Amino acid sequence: MTYVGIVLISHSPKIAEGAKELIEQVVKNVPVAAAGGTETNEIGTNVEKIIAAIDQVYNGAGVILFYDLGSAMMNAELAIELMGKDNIKIAENVPIVEGAYVGAVESGMGHDIEQILESLGKSFKK
């Protein structure tokens, strides 16, 4: 079975890697990649890191991008545009750790990308 991939985009490399480690402790079969920090691992985000993370987990089931702050979302949008691949979505207004955890669990249950996004919208509705 092919599972929806998860990409964690954070301004902090430690946050992205920590969330990835947490998810991988619980969900073993879902592809997860971290894209934290700048190209020199300082605080910030980097489009090239995001693209590399998407490439790492991309498959026919798609990829959901989770981010921590607004500028990370802008770089996520740019990465999607530059890649030109289908089925890559951003989880908007969803907390990065809790949202990615729920998304990974649902992916591991075999839910498709739209089902996962719908569930995230209901779970983290403002």
XYZ file of C-alpha atoms in Angstrom:
126
model
C 0.000 0.000 0.000
C 1.149 3.541 -0.757
C 0.682 6.085 2.032
C 0.308 9.870 1.937
C 3.681 11.408 2.792
C 4.213 14.000 5.514
C 6.618 16.972 5.321
C 7.382 19.026 8.438
C 8.426 22.617 7.709
C 9.700 24.570 10.690
C 11.896 27.573 11.243
C 13.797 25.394 13.709
C 15.658 22.301 12.486
C 15.226 20.822 15.973
C 11.440 21.217 15.913
C 11.150 19.594 12.479
C 13.444 16.707 13.415
C 11.795 16.263 16.830
C 8.305 16.084 15.337
C 9.585 13.598 12.756
C 11.097 11.439 15.498
C 7.842 11.529 17.483
C 5.769 10.458 14.474
C 8.178 7.702 13.469
C 8.014 6.226 16.978
C 4.292 5.591 16.502
C 3.678 5.328 12.756
C 6.193 3.044 11.062
C 4.993 2.813 7.471
C 4.261 6.437 6.545
C 7.022 8.422 4.815
C 7.961 11.496 6.874
C 10.581 14.143 6.046
C 11.803 17.189 7.956
C 12.619 20.519 6.320
C 13.707 22.722 9.203
C 15.855 25.808 9.208
C 17.873 27.577 6.554
C 20.532 26.077 4.312
C 23.026 26.630 7.177
C 20.599 25.270 9.800
C 19.905 28.677 11.273
C 16.394 29.803 12.222
C 14.307 30.278 9.084
C 13.080 28.197 6.174
C 14.533 27.196 2.844
C 12.677 26.366 -0.369
C 15.366 23.928 -1.529
C 15.079 21.963 1.738
C 11.314 21.835 1.328
C 11.619 20.580 -2.258
C 14.133 17.915 -1.183
C 11.804 16.781 1.617
C 8.850 16.559 -0.761
C 10.946 14.522 -3.219
C 11.947 12.192 -0.386
C 8.330 11.255 0.493
C 6.495 11.871 -2.788
C 4.531 8.978 -4.225
C 1.218 8.407 -5.958
C -0.744 8.952 -2.747
C 0.477 12.542 -2.413
C 2.116 14.668 0.258
C 0.782 16.955 2.979
C 2.973 19.851 4.127
C 2.731 21.022 7.753
C 4.334 24.325 8.764
C 4.904 26.376 11.904
C 4.755 30.065 10.897
C 3.426 32.157 8.020
C 6.663 32.564 6.096
C 7.089 28.782 6.134
C 3.720 28.570 4.411
C 4.890 31.022 1.741
C 7.965 28.887 1.068
C 5.777 25.762 1.003
C 3.572 27.381 -1.641
C 6.639 28.354 -3.668
C 8.056 24.830 -3.427
C 4.777 23.351 -4.713
C 4.763 25.817 -7.603
C 8.386 25.095 -8.531
C 7.928 21.325 -8.405
C 4.952 21.205 -10.735
C 3.781 17.876 -9.281
C 0.212 16.935 -8.523
C -1.264 15.940 -5.191
C 0.839 18.091 -2.853
C -1.269 19.994 -0.323
C -0.668 22.347 2.582
C -2.402 21.715 5.890
C -3.505 25.251 6.707
C -4.272 26.479 10.229
C -3.166 23.173 11.738
C -0.549 22.918 14.512
C 2.624 21.348 13.146
C 3.213 18.670 15.794
C -0.345 17.630 16.627
C -1.553 18.030 13.052
C 1.287 16.058 11.493
C 0.849 13.331 14.101
C -2.871 12.999 13.307
C -2.152 13.187 9.578
C 0.456 10.429 9.801
C -1.831 8.170 11.835
C -4.620 8.652 9.299
C -2.237 8.052 6.408
C -1.128 4.835 8.094
C -4.788 3.794 8.257
C -4.924 4.066 4.469
C -6.902 7.308 4.220
C -6.373 9.344 1.075
C -5.086 12.914 1.026
C -8.542 14.515 0.855
C -9.870 12.412 3.759
C -6.872 13.401 5.868
C -7.232 17.112 5.081
C -10.957 16.963 5.859
C -10.275 15.278 9.190
C -7.573 17.833 10.046
C -9.997 20.650 9.248
C -12.559 19.188 11.642
C -10.049 18.360 14.357
C -8.327 21.743 14.435
C -11.165 24.046 13.476
C -10.881 27.499 15.017
